[in-house]
Structure formats: C-alpha cells, structure tokens
PDB file of C-alpha atoms and ligand atoms in Angstrom:
ATOM      1  CA  MET I   1     171.498  92.313 148.166  1.00 89.00           C
ATOM      2  CA  ASN I   2     170.459  88.684 148.640  1.00 92.00           C
ATOM      3  CA  LYS I   3     171.390  85.806 146.520  1.00 95.00           C
ATOM      4  CA  ASN I   4     167.783  85.218 145.167  1.00 94.00           C
ATOM      5  CA  ASP I   5     167.278  88.943 144.131  1.00 96.00           C
ATOM      6  CA  ALA I   6     170.707  88.853 142.289  1.00 97.00           C
ATOM      7  CA  ILE I   7     169.905  85.781 140.505  1.00 98.00           C
ATOM      8  CA  ALA I   8     166.489  87.052 139.560  1.00 97.00           C
ATOM      9  CA  PHE I   9     168.062  90.315 138.169  1.00 98.00           C
ATOM     10  CA  VAL I  10     170.666  88.376 136.209  1.00 98.00           C
ATOM     11  CA  GLU I  11     168.737  85.561 134.596  1.00 98.00           C
ATOM     12  CA  PRO I  12     166.691  87.596 132.026  1.00 98.00           C
ATOM     13  CA  HIS I  13     169.987  89.003 130.682  1.00 98.00           C
ATOM     14  CA  LEU I  14     171.628  85.736 129.980  1.00 98.00           C
ATOM     15  CA  THR I  15     171.096  82.649 127.727  1.00 98.00           C
ATOM     16  CA  LYS I  16     170.123  79.472 129.657  1.00 98.00           C
ATOM     17  CA  GLN I  17     173.652  78.067 129.179  1.00 98.00           C
ATOM     18  CA  ARG I  18     175.299  81.244 130.289  1.00 98.00           C
ATOM     19  CA  PHE I  19     173.001  81.500 133.427  1.00 98.00           C
ATOM     20  CA  GLU I  20     173.816  77.893 134.394  1.00 98.00           C
ATOM     21  CA  HIS I  21     177.472  78.726 134.008  1.00 98.00           C
ATOM     22  CA  THR I  22     176.964  81.652 136.283  1.00 98.00           C
ATOM     23  CA  LEU I  23     175.315  79.606 138.975  1.00 98.00           C
ATOM     24  CA  ARG I  24     178.266  77.099 138.651  1.00 98.00           C
ATOM     25  CA  VAL I  25     180.903  79.779 138.963  1.00 98.00           C
ATOM     26  CA  ALA I  26     178.982  81.097 142.187  1.00 98.00           C
ATOM     27  CA  SER I  27     179.181  77.823 143.912  1.00 98.00           C
ATOM     28  CA  THR I  28     182.578  77.206 142.874  1.00 98.00           C
ATOM     29  CA  ALA I  29     183.671  80.756 144.181  1.00 98.00           C
ATOM     30  CA  VAL I  30     181.759  80.305 147.449  1.00 98.00           C
ATOM     31  CA  SER I  31     183.538  76.971 148.166  1.00 98.00           C
ATOM     32  CA  LEU I  32     187.063  78.641 147.389  1.00 98.00           C
ATOM     33  CA  ALA I  33     186.008  81.653 149.472  1.00 98.00           C
ATOM     34  CA  LYS I  34     185.271  79.477 152.411  1.00 98.00           C
ATOM     35  CA  LYS I  35     188.618  77.608 151.937  1.00 98.00           C
ATOM     36  CA  TYR I  36     190.723  80.669 151.668  1.00 98.00           C
ATOM     37  CA  ASN I  37     189.113  82.903 154.205  1.00 98.00           C
ATOM     38  CA  VAL I  38     187.239  85.330 151.888  1.00 98.00           C
ATOM     39  CA  SER I  39     183.797  86.675 152.425  1.00 98.00           C
ATOM     40  CA  PRO I  40     181.484  83.982 150.680  1.00 98.00           C
ATOM     41  CA  GLU I  41     178.734  86.527 150.427  1.00 98.00           C
ATOM     42  CA  LYS I  42     181.088  88.824 148.363  1.00 98.00           C
ATOM     43  CA  ALA I  43     182.368  85.866 146.288  1.00 98.00           C
ATOM     44  CA  GLU I  44     178.801  84.794 145.471  1.00 98.00           C
ATOM     45  CA  LEU I  45     177.428  88.290 144.777  1.00 98.00           C
ATOM     46  CA  ALA I  46     180.522  89.048 142.321  1.00 98.00           C
ATOM     47  CA  SER I  47     180.039  85.712 140.660  1.00 98.00           C
ATOM     48  CA  ILE I  48     176.299  86.078 140.152  1.00 98.00           C
ATOM     49  CA  PHE I  49     176.896  89.448 138.226  1.00 98.00           C
ATOM     50  CA  HIS I  50     180.288  88.617 136.546  1.00 98.00           C
ATOM     51  CA  ASP I  51     178.712  87.988 133.220  1.00 98.00           C
ATOM     52  CA  TYR I  52     175.750  90.243 133.613  1.00 98.00           C
ATOM     53  CA  CYS I  53     176.696  92.445 130.530  1.00 98.00           C
ATOM     54  CA  LYS I  54     178.068  89.502 128.314  1.00 98.00           C
ATOM     55  CA  TYR I  55     175.264  90.057 125.758  1.00 98.00           C
ATOM     56  CA  ARG I  56     174.823  93.726 125.805  1.00 98.00           C
ATOM     57  CA  ALA I  57     174.950  95.268 122.308  1.00 97.00           C
ATOM     58  CA  MET I  58     178.423  96.297 121.248  1.00 97.00           C
ATOM     59  CA  ASP I  59     177.257  99.878 120.740  1.00 98.00           C
ATOM     60  CA  GLU I  60     175.752 100.220 124.236  1.00 97.00           C
ATOM     61  CA  MET I  61     178.978  98.921 125.768  1.00 98.00           C
ATOM     62  CA  LYS I  62     180.994 101.320 123.560  1.00 98.00           C
ATOM     63  CA  ARG I  63     178.703 104.136 124.930  1.00 98.00           C
ATOM     64  CA  ILE I  64     179.284 103.325 128.453  1.00 98.00           C
ATOM     65  CA  ILE I  65     182.860 103.004 128.129  1.00 98.00           C
ATOM     66  CA  ALA I  66     183.062 106.430 126.332  1.00 97.00           C
ATOM     67  CA  ALA I  67     180.753 107.988 129.046  1.00 96.00           C
ATOM     68  CA  SER I  68     182.490 106.633 132.134  1.00 96.00           C
ATOM     69  CA  ASN I  69     185.720 106.683 133.720  1.00 96.00           C
ATOM     70  CA  LEU I  70     186.653 103.329 132.127  1.00 98.00           C
ATOM     71  CA  PRO I  71     189.826 103.263 130.330  1.00 98.00           C
ATOM     72  CA  LYS I  72     189.456 104.088 126.654  1.00 98.00           C
ATOM     73  CA  ASP I  73     192.086 101.658 125.440  1.00 97.00           C
ATOM     74  CA  LEU I  74     189.457  98.951 126.162  1.00 98.00           C
ATOM     75  CA  LEU I  75     187.896 100.182 122.793  1.00 97.00           C
ATOM     76  CA  LEU I  76     191.063  99.264 120.900  1.00 96.00           C
ATOM     77  CA  TYR I  77     190.799  95.594 122.024  1.00 97.00           C
ATOM     78  CA  HIS I  78     188.261  92.819 121.312  1.00 97.00           C
ATOM     79  CA  HIS I  79     184.771  93.466 122.689  1.00 97.00           C
ATOM     80  CA  GLU I  80     184.955  90.308 124.641  1.00 97.00           C
ATOM     81  CA  LEU I  81     186.985  92.265 127.095  1.00 98.00           C
ATOM     82  CA  TRP I  82     184.271  94.918 127.625  1.00 98.00           C
ATOM     83  CA  HIS I  83     181.599  92.973 129.603  1.00 98.00           C
ATOM     84  CA  GLY I  84     183.410  92.829 132.926  1.00 98.00           C
ATOM     85  CA  PRO I  85     184.274  96.626 133.222  1.00 98.00           C
ATOM     86  CA  VAL I  86     180.790  97.601 131.926  1.00 98.00           C
ATOM     87  CA  ALA I  87     179.206  95.211 134.488  1.00 98.00           C
ATOM     88  CA  SER I  88     180.939  96.878 137.254  1.00 98.00           C
ATOM     89  CA  ILE I  89     179.508 100.236 136.195  1.00 98.00           C
ATOM     90  CA  LYS I  90     176.039  98.901 135.390  1.00 98.00           C
ATOM     91  CA  ILE I  91     175.536  97.050 138.703  1.00 97.00           C
ATOM     92  CA  GLU I  92     176.054 100.291 140.691  1.00 97.00           C
ATOM     93  CA  GLU I  93     173.932 102.502 138.463  1.00 97.00           C
ATOM     94  CA  GLU I  94     171.072  99.898 138.393  1.00 97.00           C
ATOM     95  CA  PHE I  95     171.250  98.019 141.761  1.00 97.00           C
ATOM     96  CA  GLY I  96     173.338 100.311 143.953  1.00 96.00           C
ATOM     97  CA  ILE I  97     176.029  97.973 144.426  1.00 97.00           C
ATOM     98  CA  THR I  98     179.023 100.006 145.555  1.00 97.00           C
ATOM     99  CA  ASP I  99     181.370  97.550 147.340  1.00 98.00           C
ATOM    100  CA  HIS I 100     184.629  98.103 145.567  1.00 98.00           C
ATOM    101  CA  GLU I 101     185.830  94.551 146.197  1.00 98.00           C
ATOM    102  CA  VAL I 102     182.763  93.069 144.403  1.00 98.00           C
ATOM    103  CA  LYS I 103     182.963  95.639 141.771  1.00 98.00           C
ATOM    104  CA  SER I 104     186.650  94.858 141.192  1.00 98.00           C
ATOM    105  CA  ALA I 105     186.232  91.097 140.954  1.00 98.00           C
ATOM    106  CA  ILE I 106     183.599  91.571 138.358  1.00 98.00           C
ATOM    107  CA  TYR I 107     185.556  94.171 136.450  1.00 98.00           C
ATOM    108  CA  TYR I 108     188.861  92.004 136.239  1.00 98.00           C
ATOM    109  CA  HIS I 109     187.270  88.584 135.877  1.00 98.00           C
ATOM    110  CA  THR I 110     188.292  88.314 132.187  1.00 98.00           C
ATOM    111  CA  THR I 111     191.872  89.631 132.200  1.00 98.00           C
ATOM    112  CA  GLY I 112     193.035  89.650 135.788  1.00 98.00           C
ATOM    113  CA  LYS I 113     195.417  92.272 136.591  1.00 98.00           C
ATOM    114  CA  ALA I 114     198.657  92.933 138.733  1.00 98.00           C
ATOM    115  CA  ASN I 115     198.072  92.789 142.691  1.00 97.00           C
ATOM    116  CA  MET I 116     194.847  90.826 142.524  1.00 98.00           C
ATOM    117  CA  SER I 117     193.070  90.394 145.927  1.00 98.00           C
ATOM    118  CA  LYS I 118     192.010  86.998 147.066  1.00 98.00           C
ATOM    119  CA  LEU I 119     188.497  87.807 146.027  1.00 98.00           C
ATOM    120  CA  GLU I 120     189.598  88.866 142.579  1.00 98.00           C
ATOM    121  CA  LEU I 121     191.643  85.657 142.261  1.00 98.00           C
ATOM    122  CA  ILE I 122     188.665  83.530 143.415  1.00 98.00           C
ATOM    123  CA  VAL I 123     186.314  84.847 140.636  1.00 98.00           C
ATOM    124  CA  PHE I 124     188.982  84.637 138.052  1.00 98.00           C
ATOM    125  CA  ILE I 125     189.793  81.064 138.894  1.00 98.00           C
ATOM    126  CA  ALA I 126     186.200  80.081 139.590  1.00 98.00           C
ATOM    127  CA  ASP I 127     184.996  81.472 136.129  1.00 98.00           C
ATOM    128  CA  TYR I 128     187.655  79.011 134.586  1.00 98.00           C
ATOM    129  CA  ILE I 129     187.358  75.960 136.653  1.00 98.00           C
ATOM    130  CA  GLU I 130     183.639  75.684 137.195  1.00 98.00           C
ATOM    131  CA  PRO I 131     182.432  72.073 136.580  1.00 98.00           C
ATOM    132  CA  GLY I 132     180.992  72.925 133.042  1.00 97.00           C
ATOM    133  CA  ARG I 133     184.272  74.026 131.605  1.00 96.00           C
ATOM    134  CA  SER I 134     186.549  71.715 129.693  1.00 94.00           C
ATOM    135  CA  PHE I 135     189.931  73.370 128.677  1.00 84.00           C
ATOM    136  CA  PRO I 136     193.041  71.268 127.997  1.00 85.00           C
ATOM    137  CA  GLY I 137     194.865  70.948 131.221  1.00 90.00           C
ATOM    138  CA  LEU I 138     191.844  72.015 133.393  1.00 97.00           C
ATOM    139  CA  ASP I 139     192.085  69.176 135.813  1.00 97.00           C
ATOM    140  CA  LYS I 140     195.531  70.451 136.917  1.00 97.00           C
ATOM    141  CA  VAL I 141     194.120  73.929 137.562  1.00 98.00           C
ATOM    142  CA  ARG I 142     191.245  72.458 139.642  1.00 98.00           C
ATOM    143  CA  GLU I 143     193.675  70.499 141.773  1.00 98.00           C
ATOM    144  CA  MET I 144     195.965  73.346 142.362  1.00 98.00           C
ATOM    145  CA  ALA I 145     192.896  75.720 143.224  1.00 98.00           C
ATOM    146  CA  GLN I 146     192.402  73.228 146.295  1.00 98.00           C
ATOM    147  CA  ASN I 147     195.958  73.886 147.388  1.00 97.00           C
ATOM    148  CA  ASP I 148     197.258  77.353 146.298  1.00 97.00           C
ATOM    149  CA  LEU I 149     195.217  80.163 145.041  1.00 98.00           C
ATOM    150  CA  ILE I 150     198.225  82.152 143.570  1.00 98.00           C
ATOM    151  CA  LYS I 151     199.483  79.180 141.653  1.00 98.00           C
ATOM    152  CA  ALA I 152     196.110  78.321 140.392  1.00 98.00           C
ATOM    153  CA  GLY I 153     195.600  81.867 139.187  1.00 98.00           C
ATOM    154  CA  TRP I 154     198.921  81.686 137.637  1.00 98.00           C
ATOM    155  CA  MET I 155     197.961  78.743 135.599  1.00 98.00           C
ATOM    156  CA  VAL I 156     194.714  80.220 134.515  1.00 98.00           C
ATOM    157  CA  SER I 157     196.540  83.354 133.370  1.00 98.00           C
ATOM    158  CA  ARG I 158     199.397  81.282 131.674  1.00 97.00           C
ATOM    159  CA  ASN I 159     196.794  79.016 129.894  1.00 97.00           C
ATOM    160  CA  THR I 160     194.691  81.977 128.678  1.00 97.00           C
ATOM    161  CA  ILE I 161     197.765  83.747 127.317  1.00 98.00           C
ATOM    162  CA  LYS I 162     198.970  80.645 125.508  1.00 97.00           C
ATOM    163  CA  TYR I 163     195.459  80.092 124.001  1.00 96.00           C
ATOM    164  CA  LEU I 164     195.337  83.726 122.912  1.00 97.00           C
ATOM    165  CA  MET I 165     198.734  83.524 121.459  1.00 98.00           C
ATOM    166  CA  GLU I 166     197.997  80.227 119.729  1.00 97.00           C
ATOM    167  CA  LYS I 167     195.086  82.010 118.072  1.00 97.00           C
ATOM    168  CA  GLU I 168     197.434  85.016 117.178  1.00 97.00           C
ATOM    169  CA  ASN I 169     194.872  87.298 119.130  1.00 96.00           C
ATOM    170  CA  ARG I 170     196.063  90.704 120.542  1.00 96.00           C
ATOM    171  CA  ILE I 171     196.313  90.545 124.324  1.00 98.00           C
ATOM    172  CA  TYR I 172     195.180  93.323 126.672  1.00 98.00           C
ATOM    173  CA  PRO I 173     197.844  94.801 128.947  1.00 98.00           C
ATOM    174  CA  ASP I 174     196.186  93.681 132.174  1.00 98.00           C
ATOM    175  CA  THR I 175     196.088  90.140 130.916  1.00 98.00           C
ATOM    176  CA  PHE I 176     199.828  90.248 130.765  1.00 98.00           C
ATOM    177  CA  HIS I 177     200.223  92.183 133.925  1.00 98.00           C
ATOM    178  CA  ALA I 178     198.386  89.406 135.833  1.00 98.00           C
ATOM    179  CA  TYR I 179     200.761  86.994 134.451  1.00 98.00           C
ATOM    180  CA  ASN I 180     203.873  88.705 135.290  1.00 97.00           C
ATOM    181  CA  ASP I 181     202.750  89.673 138.720  1.00 97.00           C
ATOM    182  CA  LEU I 182     201.585  86.171 139.603  1.00 98.00           C
ATOM    183  CA  THR I 183     204.946  84.856 138.257  1.00 97.00           C
ATOM    184  CA  ARG I 184     206.915  87.146 140.457  1.00 96.00           C
ATOM    185  CA  LEU I 185     204.994  86.077 143.524  1.00 96.00           C
ATOM    186  CA  ILE I 186     205.614  82.403 142.667  1.00 95.00           C
ATOM    187  CA  THR I 187     209.314  82.843 141.809  1.00 92.00           C
ATOM    188  CA  GLY I 188     209.743  85.425 144.555  1.00 82.00           C
ATOM    189  CA  GLY I 189     211.761  88.044 142.911  1.00 66.00           C
ATOM    190  CA  ASN I 190     212.920  90.140 140.151  1.00 62.00           C
ATOM    191  CA  HIS I 191     215.990  88.186 139.133  1.00 57.00           C
ATOM    192  CA  ILE I 192     216.824  88.010 135.282  1.00 52.00           C
ATOM    193  CA  GLU I 193     215.833  84.480 134.267  1.00 52.00           C
TER     194      GLU I 193
HETATM  195  O1  LIG S   1     182.662  85.335 129.954  1.00 86.83           O
HETATM  196  P1  LIG S   1     183.219  83.940 129.892  1.00 86.83           P
HETATM  197  O2  LIG S   1     183.242  83.261 128.599  1.00 86.83           O
HETATM  198  O3  LIG S   1     182.706  83.101 130.952  1.00 86.83           O
HETATM  199  O4  LIG S   1     184.846  84.013 130.313  1.00 86.83           O
HETATM  200  P2  LIG S   1     185.963  85.251 130.319  1.00 86.83           P
HETATM  201  O5  LIG S   1     185.209  86.617 130.620  1.00 86.83           O
HETATM  202  O6  LIG S   1     187.037  84.823 131.323  1.00 86.83           O
HETATM  203  O7  LIG S   1     186.636  85.393 128.903  1.00 86.83           O
HETATM  204  C1  LIG S   1     185.971  85.555 127.745  1.00 86.83           C
HETATM  205  C2  LIG S   1     187.041  85.426 126.709  1.00 86.83           C
HETATM  206  O8  LIG S   1     188.063  86.568 126.827  1.00 86.83           O
HETATM  207  C3  LIG S   1     187.987  84.148 126.805  1.00 86.83           C
HETATM  208  O9  LIG S   1     187.778  83.337 125.579  1.00 86.83           O
HETATM  209  C4  LIG S   1     189.430  84.562 126.923  1.00 86.83           C
HETATM  210  C5  LIG S   1     189.339  86.004 126.447  1.00 86.83           C
HETATM  211  N1  LIG S   1     190.292  86.853 126.844  1.00 86.83           N
HETATM  212  C6  LIG S   1     190.930  86.956 128.109  1.00 86.83           C
HETATM  213  N2  LIG S   1     191.851  88.011 127.950  1.00 86.83           N
HETATM  214  C7  LIG S   1     191.939  88.314 126.737  1.00 86.83           C
HETATM  215  C8  LIG S   1     190.990  87.739 126.028  1.00 86.83           C
HETATM  216  N3  LIG S   1     190.784  88.011 124.636  1.00 86.83           N
HETATM  217  C9  LIG S   1     191.608  88.870 124.136  1.00 86.83           C
HETATM  218  N4  LIG S   1     191.529  89.139 122.747  1.00 86.83           N
HETATM  219  N5  LIG S   1     192.517  89.438 124.777  1.00 86.83           N
HETATM  220  C10 LIG S   1     192.792  89.300 126.120  1.00 86.83           C
HETATM  221  O10 LIG S   1     193.806  89.804 126.656  1.00 86.83           O
HETATM  222 FE1  LIG S   2     183.053  86.696 131.408  1.00 86.83          FE
HETATM  223 FE1  LIG S   3     181.948  83.760 133.074  1.00 86.83          FE
END
C-alpha cells in the first residue's frame, strides 16, 4: 500500500491532533529507519497505522480480542493497551496488510516486548520522541535515538514504567519484558546486581 492511500484510510478514524501525531511519528520513524538500515517503507506504513484503532469503542475492541487469537489477558488490563493489538488484526482484515514485521511493530508500539526487532524499536521510540511530545527527560531520549537504538528504547521503556508506577497503574507483562530484555542487552549478561 502506498503512503497516500494509507494516510487516507487512517485520517477519518482519528482526531486532528492524533492524525498530526501520526504523521510526525511516521517522519520520525522514516528518519530512524534510514539511519539504522531498516526498510523506510515498513517504518512508514507501521507508523501510519500504529494508532488506527485508538478511538474504537471499548466494546468493539473487546469483541475483537475475544474473537481473535489475541491474548485474553489484555482484557484484564487498561483499555489503552488494546489499540495496538487490535489494529494489527484490523489492518489485515480491512486492507490486506499481512506483513508480519509491520503488524508486529503496530501490535507492540505501546508496551514493547522482549526481543524487539529494529523496526519494532523504531516505531516504539518514534511514538515517544516525535517532535510534538513533551515528556520529562525527552531531550535525552531524542539525543540517544541518534546514537543507539537499544539504549533509546531502554530509556523509553524505563521512563514509561516509572511514569506508570508513579501513577500506581498496573503494568502489562510485555511492558516489563521490554525493560528487562533491553536492560540485559545493555548490561550484557545475567549477573545478579
Ligand atoms: O497511543 P499513544 O498515546 O500515541 O501512545 P502509546 O500507545 O505508546 O501509549 C498510550 C499509553 O499507554 C501511555 O500513556 C502509556 C500507557 N502504557 C504503556 N504501557 C502500559 C501503559 N498503561 C498501562 N496501564 N499499563 C502498561 O503496561
Ligand atoms: Fe498508541
Ligand atoms: Fe501514537
């Protein structure tokens, strides 16, 4: 699917602000993809669809989770966690997008996971650092994204977990798996700290 078709499919499902966020994630992801030798086309397609289901009714998302092979434990956690996995199903059903790498980058863009591919990391990071965002400590993550994808992904994961713990929210296992796995990659081993 080309960029303009993808954008035209997504736009009616998003608010103006969310749509502009989506375009900024896409251009951020494309520039990271070029820097780290990842397919810019895949980074762009995944980014354009990453929040495609952000505003679906909760009931519709629940039904899709129940009727598909998505993990049912998603339903035990905050509905904010559902839009990525649900989008990965919907884009195949509605637009015939079957590319596993693209679908997975969309699926895991909110939580991350263990063993992320470069494409998954790029969408995960671009969603966090796009120029419209303003989180505490964001400039450090933006700078790291230019130097080390793993360390930048680790910072996104750490910051997200800190933020969620500060709010005393529950944290989905994949969110922790991302953090643990990236920490292992950075510190290089299984040693007891
Ligand atoms: O869709 P966006 O707003 O662009 O960004 P997103 O999909 O990365 O994240 C949406 C929210 O989900 C964000 O505030 C962080 C939150 N989140 C990430 N991991 C978890 C989580 N919320 C809960 N409750 N548990 C998690 O594990
Ligand atoms: Fe999202
Ligand atoms: Fe997003």
